[in-house]
């Protein structure tokens, strides 16, 4: 019994070491090099599904300035003009930090406002109604936690 337990523990530790080593090697092999010069990353116009726009002419602009080596995490800047109201559909978990302007949001039965210096988190598979009175500029970080994590999170709600 003790020998079986010791073998099982050793096998578990070796598996954990192998998985950790694999992730470390993948990171080192694929990570982007550290910056040595400033890079320009201007925001560019993009379109969303027209059915998302409820009123106004949002004029969406964005740029992605970071993407992780595994593609699961990215960050960027988003801008939108107001007055406009639109529905946003979250495909991935998203955290935002408002840099300038503001927004009134209806999300999961709650109403709240965000202004410069404030942050919010939105779960994958949800949607929010955004009302931008004058304009907003925000930083965003998207994270794909994967289907098992999203499934567990929805069960624990």
PDB file of C-alpha atoms in Angstrom:
ATOM      1  CA  UNK A   1       0.000   0.000   0.000  1.00  0.00           C
ATOM      2  CA  UNK A   2       2.755   2.459   0.978  1.00  0.00           C
ATOM      3  CA  UNK A   3       4.741   1.516  -2.117  1.00  0.00           C
ATOM      4  CA  UNK A   4       1.714   2.122  -4.402  1.00  0.00           C
ATOM      5  CA  UNK A   5       1.111   5.473  -2.757  1.00  0.00           C
ATOM      6  CA  UNK A   6       4.766   6.455  -3.193  1.00  0.00           C
ATOM      7  CA  UNK A   7       4.715   5.408  -6.864  1.00  0.00           C
ATOM      8  CA  UNK A   8       1.497   7.364  -7.464  1.00  0.00           C
ATOM      9  CA  UNK A   9       2.940  10.450  -5.769  1.00  0.00           C
ATOM     10  CA  UNK A  10       6.180  10.183  -7.766  1.00  0.00           C
ATOM     11  CA  UNK A  11       4.238   9.795 -11.017  1.00  0.00           C
ATOM     12  CA  UNK A  12       2.112  12.845 -10.167  1.00  0.00           C
ATOM     13  CA  UNK A  13       5.193  14.942  -9.408  1.00  0.00           C
ATOM     14  CA  UNK A  14       6.889  13.853 -12.651  1.00  0.00           C
ATOM     15  CA  UNK A  15       3.752  14.728 -14.627  1.00  0.00           C
ATOM     16  CA  UNK A  16       3.543  18.130 -12.964  1.00  0.00           C
ATOM     17  CA  UNK A  17       7.240  18.738 -13.655  1.00  0.00           C
ATOM     18  CA  UNK A  18       6.767  17.709 -17.308  1.00  0.00           C
ATOM     19  CA  UNK A  19       3.765  19.990 -17.839  1.00  0.00           C
ATOM     20  CA  UNK A  20       5.504  22.922 -16.124  1.00  0.00           C
ATOM     21  CA  UNK A  21       8.657  22.361 -18.175  1.00  0.00           C
ATOM     22  CA  UNK A  22       6.663  22.192 -21.398  1.00  0.00           C
ATOM     23  CA  UNK A  23       4.930  25.520 -20.653  1.00  0.00           C
ATOM     24  CA  UNK A  24       8.237  27.171 -19.703  1.00  0.00           C
ATOM     25  CA  UNK A  25       9.948  25.986 -22.900  1.00  0.00           C
ATOM     26  CA  UNK A  26       6.973  27.075 -25.040  1.00  0.00           C
ATOM     27  CA  UNK A  27       7.051  30.526 -23.431  1.00  0.00           C
ATOM     28  CA  UNK A  28      10.800  31.005 -23.931  1.00  0.00           C
ATOM     29  CA  UNK A  29      10.595  29.796 -27.544  1.00  0.00           C
ATOM     30  CA  UNK A  30       7.608  31.954 -28.518  1.00  0.00           C
ATOM     31  CA  UNK A  31       7.676  35.114 -26.385  1.00  0.00           C
ATOM     32  CA  UNK A  32       8.221  38.368 -28.224  1.00  0.00           C
ATOM     33  CA  UNK A  33      11.550  40.106 -27.619  1.00  0.00           C
ATOM     34  CA  UNK A  34      11.759  42.952 -25.124  1.00  0.00           C
ATOM     35  CA  UNK A  35      11.302  46.425 -26.600  1.00  0.00           C
ATOM     36  CA  UNK A  36      14.379  48.345 -27.626  1.00  0.00           C
ATOM     37  CA  UNK A  37      12.568  51.194 -29.421  1.00  0.00           C
ATOM     38  CA  UNK A  38       9.183  52.878 -29.201  1.00  0.00           C
ATOM     39  CA  UNK A  39       6.582  51.494 -31.602  1.00  0.00           C
ATOM     40  CA  UNK A  40       3.603  53.354 -33.040  1.00  0.00           C
ATOM     41  CA  UNK A  41       0.248  51.616 -32.840  1.00  0.00           C
ATOM     42  CA  UNK A  42      -2.464  54.051 -34.011  1.00  0.00           C
ATOM     43  CA  UNK A  43      -6.127  53.222 -33.514  1.00  0.00           C
ATOM     44  CA  UNK A  44      -7.922  52.217 -36.711  1.00  0.00           C
ATOM     45  CA  UNK A  45     -11.627  52.149 -37.561  1.00  0.00           C
ATOM     46  CA  UNK A  46     -13.484  48.847 -37.369  1.00  0.00           C
ATOM     47  CA  UNK A  47     -17.083  47.778 -37.803  1.00  0.00           C
ATOM     48  CA  UNK A  48     -19.343  45.661 -35.645  1.00  0.00           C
ATOM     49  CA  UNK A  49     -22.558  43.838 -36.454  1.00  0.00           C
ATOM     50  CA  UNK A  50     -25.016  46.671 -37.356  1.00  0.00           C
ATOM     51  CA  UNK A  51     -27.707  45.062 -35.156  1.00  0.00           C
ATOM     52  CA  UNK A  52     -25.550  45.916 -32.104  1.00  0.00           C
ATOM     53  CA  UNK A  53     -25.978  49.671 -32.719  1.00  0.00           C
ATOM     54  CA  UNK A  54     -29.141  50.960 -31.041  1.00  0.00           C
ATOM     55  CA  UNK A  55     -28.698  54.715 -31.634  1.00  0.00           C
ATOM     56  CA  UNK A  56     -26.160  57.244 -32.827  1.00  0.00           C
ATOM     57  CA  UNK A  57     -23.063  56.726 -34.945  1.00  0.00           C
ATOM     58  CA  UNK A  58     -20.482  55.093 -32.626  1.00  0.00           C
ATOM     59  CA  UNK A  59     -17.435  55.325 -34.971  1.00  0.00           C
ATOM     60  CA  UNK A  60     -15.456  52.488 -33.334  1.00  0.00           C
ATOM     61  CA  UNK A  61     -11.632  52.591 -33.401  1.00  0.00           C
ATOM     62  CA  UNK A  62      -9.112  50.265 -31.809  1.00  0.00           C
ATOM     63  CA  UNK A  63      -5.616  48.856 -31.845  1.00  0.00           C
ATOM     64  CA  UNK A  64      -4.115  45.774 -30.260  1.00  0.00           C
ATOM     65  CA  UNK A  65      -0.709  46.463 -28.706  1.00  0.00           C
ATOM     66  CA  UNK A  66      -0.040  43.113 -27.013  1.00  0.00           C
ATOM     67  CA  UNK A  67      -0.807  39.450 -27.672  1.00  0.00           C
ATOM     68  CA  UNK A  68       0.566  36.647 -25.490  1.00  0.00           C
ATOM     69  CA  UNK A  69       2.692  33.906 -27.002  1.00  0.00           C
ATOM     70  CA  UNK A  70      -0.159  31.405 -26.657  1.00  0.00           C
ATOM     71  CA  UNK A  71      -2.791  33.790 -28.055  1.00  0.00           C
ATOM     72  CA  UNK A  72      -4.959  33.554 -24.931  1.00  0.00           C
ATOM     73  CA  UNK A  73      -4.411  37.117 -23.722  1.00  0.00           C
ATOM     74  CA  UNK A  74      -4.319  40.419 -25.607  1.00  0.00           C
ATOM     75  CA  UNK A  75      -4.473  44.110 -24.744  1.00  0.00           C
ATOM     76  CA  UNK A  76      -5.270  47.240 -26.654  1.00  0.00           C
ATOM     77  CA  UNK A  77      -6.941  50.619 -26.855  1.00  0.00           C
ATOM     78  CA  UNK A  78     -10.569  51.242 -27.878  1.00  0.00           C
ATOM     79  CA  UNK A  79     -12.265  54.542 -28.735  1.00  0.00           C
ATOM     80  CA  UNK A  80     -15.869  55.373 -29.542  1.00  0.00           C
ATOM     81  CA  UNK A  81     -17.709  58.642 -30.196  1.00  0.00           C
ATOM     82  CA  UNK A  82     -20.987  59.644 -28.640  1.00  0.00           C
ATOM     83  CA  UNK A  83     -23.734  60.173 -28.220  1.00  0.00           C
ATOM     84  CA  UNK A  84     -24.298  56.539 -29.084  1.00  0.00           C
ATOM     85  CA  UNK A  85     -25.889  53.421 -27.640  1.00  0.00           C
ATOM     86  CA  UNK A  86     -24.832  49.925 -28.607  1.00  0.00           C
ATOM     87  CA  UNK A  87     -24.876  46.359 -27.367  1.00  0.00           C
ATOM     88  CA  UNK A  88     -21.491  44.688 -26.874  1.00  0.00           C
ATOM     89  CA  UNK A  89     -21.172  40.897 -27.055  1.00  0.00           C
ATOM     90  CA  UNK A  90     -18.242  39.458 -25.063  1.00  0.00           C
ATOM     91  CA  UNK A  91     -16.626  36.448 -26.724  1.00  0.00           C
ATOM     92  CA  UNK A  92     -13.818  36.353 -24.126  1.00  0.00           C
ATOM     93  CA  UNK A  93     -13.373  37.621 -20.564  1.00  0.00           C
ATOM     94  CA  UNK A  94     -12.610  41.343 -20.781  1.00  0.00           C
ATOM     95  CA  UNK A  95     -11.240  43.816 -18.279  1.00  0.00           C
ATOM     96  CA  UNK A  96     -11.352  47.497 -19.156  1.00  0.00           C
ATOM     97  CA  UNK A  97      -9.758  50.625 -17.709  1.00  0.00           C
ATOM     98  CA  UNK A  98     -11.298  53.933 -18.772  1.00  0.00           C
ATOM     99  CA  UNK A  99      -8.631  56.407 -19.871  1.00  0.00           C
ATOM    100  CA  UNK A 100     -10.868  59.295 -20.955  1.00  0.00           C
ATOM    101  CA  UNK A 101     -14.587  60.037 -21.223  1.00  0.00           C
ATOM    102  CA  UNK A 102     -17.253  57.830 -19.776  1.00  0.00           C
ATOM    103  CA  UNK A 103     -20.030  55.322 -20.319  1.00  0.00           C
ATOM    104  CA  UNK A 104     -23.291  54.199 -18.705  1.00  0.00           C
ATOM    105  CA  UNK A 105     -23.662  50.418 -18.797  1.00  0.00           C
ATOM    106  CA  UNK A 106     -26.535  47.963 -18.299  1.00  0.00           C
ATOM    107  CA  UNK A 107     -24.979  44.575 -17.566  1.00  0.00           C
ATOM    108  CA  UNK A 108     -26.503  41.431 -16.086  1.00  0.00           C
ATOM    109  CA  UNK A 109     -29.440  43.294 -14.555  1.00  0.00           C
ATOM    110  CA  UNK A 110     -27.326  46.091 -13.067  1.00  0.00           C
ATOM    111  CA  UNK A 111     -26.808  49.705 -14.181  1.00  0.00           C
ATOM    112  CA  UNK A 112     -23.523  51.503 -13.507  1.00  0.00           C
ATOM    113  CA  UNK A 113     -21.357  54.282 -14.893  1.00  0.00           C
ATOM    114  CA  UNK A 114     -17.629  54.339 -15.565  1.00  0.00           C
ATOM    115  CA  UNK A 115     -15.396  57.379 -15.918  1.00  0.00           C
ATOM    116  CA  UNK A 116     -11.669  57.969 -16.329  1.00  0.00           C
ATOM    117  CA  UNK A 117      -9.646  55.978 -13.800  1.00  0.00           C
ATOM    118  CA  UNK A 118     -12.316  53.305 -13.249  1.00  0.00           C
ATOM    119  CA  UNK A 119     -12.321  49.653 -14.261  1.00  0.00           C
ATOM    120  CA  UNK A 120     -14.809  46.839 -14.899  1.00  0.00           C
ATOM    121  CA  UNK A 121     -14.785  43.128 -15.769  1.00  0.00           C
ATOM    122  CA  UNK A 122     -17.101  41.369 -18.231  1.00  0.00           C
ATOM    123  CA  UNK A 123     -17.450  37.589 -18.561  1.00  0.00           C
ATOM    124  CA  UNK A 124     -17.255  35.672 -21.831  1.00  0.00           C
ATOM    125  CA  UNK A 125     -20.640  34.757 -23.256  1.00  0.00           C
ATOM    126  CA  UNK A 126     -22.422  37.840 -21.858  1.00  0.00           C
ATOM    127  CA  UNK A 127     -23.512  41.123 -23.387  1.00  0.00           C
ATOM    128  CA  UNK A 128     -23.874  44.697 -22.131  1.00  0.00           C
ATOM    129  CA  UNK A 129     -25.735  47.767 -23.304  1.00  0.00           C
ATOM    130  CA  UNK A 130     -23.352  50.737 -23.552  1.00  0.00           C
ATOM    131  CA  UNK A 131     -24.510  54.360 -23.662  1.00  0.00           C
ATOM    132  CA  UNK A 132     -21.621  56.686 -24.494  1.00  0.00           C
ATOM    133  CA  UNK A 133     -22.752  60.300 -23.891  1.00  0.00           C
ATOM    134  CA  UNK A 134     -19.750  62.127 -25.419  1.00  0.00           C
ATOM    135  CA  UNK A 135     -16.984  59.610 -26.097  1.00  0.00           C
ATOM    136  CA  UNK A 136     -14.809  57.005 -24.422  1.00  0.00           C
ATOM    137  CA  UNK A 137     -11.214  55.899 -24.650  1.00  0.00           C
ATOM    138  CA  UNK A 138     -10.336  52.710 -22.771  1.00  0.00           C
ATOM    139  CA  UNK A 139      -7.648  50.122 -22.446  1.00  0.00           C
ATOM    140  CA  UNK A 140      -8.845  46.535 -22.728  1.00  0.00           C
ATOM    141  CA  UNK A 141      -7.418  43.153 -21.868  1.00  0.00           C
ATOM    142  CA  UNK A 142      -9.036  40.030 -23.291  1.00  0.00           C
ATOM    143  CA  UNK A 143      -8.387  36.627 -21.774  1.00  0.00           C
ATOM    144  CA  UNK A 144      -9.513  33.231 -23.037  1.00  0.00           C
ATOM    145  CA  UNK A 145      -9.732  31.094 -19.921  1.00  0.00           C
ATOM    146  CA  UNK A 146     -10.857  28.118 -22.023  1.00  0.00           C
ATOM    147  CA  UNK A 147     -14.123  26.187 -22.105  1.00  0.00           C
ATOM    148  CA  UNK A 148     -13.556  24.180 -18.890  1.00  0.00           C
ATOM    149  CA  UNK A 149     -12.892  27.348 -16.851  1.00  0.00           C
ATOM    150  CA  UNK A 150     -15.858  29.209 -18.394  1.00  0.00           C
ATOM    151  CA  UNK A 151     -18.114  26.219 -17.726  1.00  0.00           C
ATOM    152  CA  UNK A 152     -17.023  26.012 -14.101  1.00  0.00           C
ATOM    153  CA  UNK A 153     -17.474  29.779 -13.666  1.00  0.00           C
ATOM    154  CA  UNK A 154     -21.045  29.588 -15.013  1.00  0.00           C
ATOM    155  CA  UNK A 155     -21.842  26.743 -12.614  1.00  0.00           C
ATOM    156  CA  UNK A 156     -20.534  28.721  -9.625  1.00  0.00           C
ATOM    157  CA  UNK A 157     -22.607  31.858 -10.402  1.00  0.00           C
TER     158      UNK A 157
END
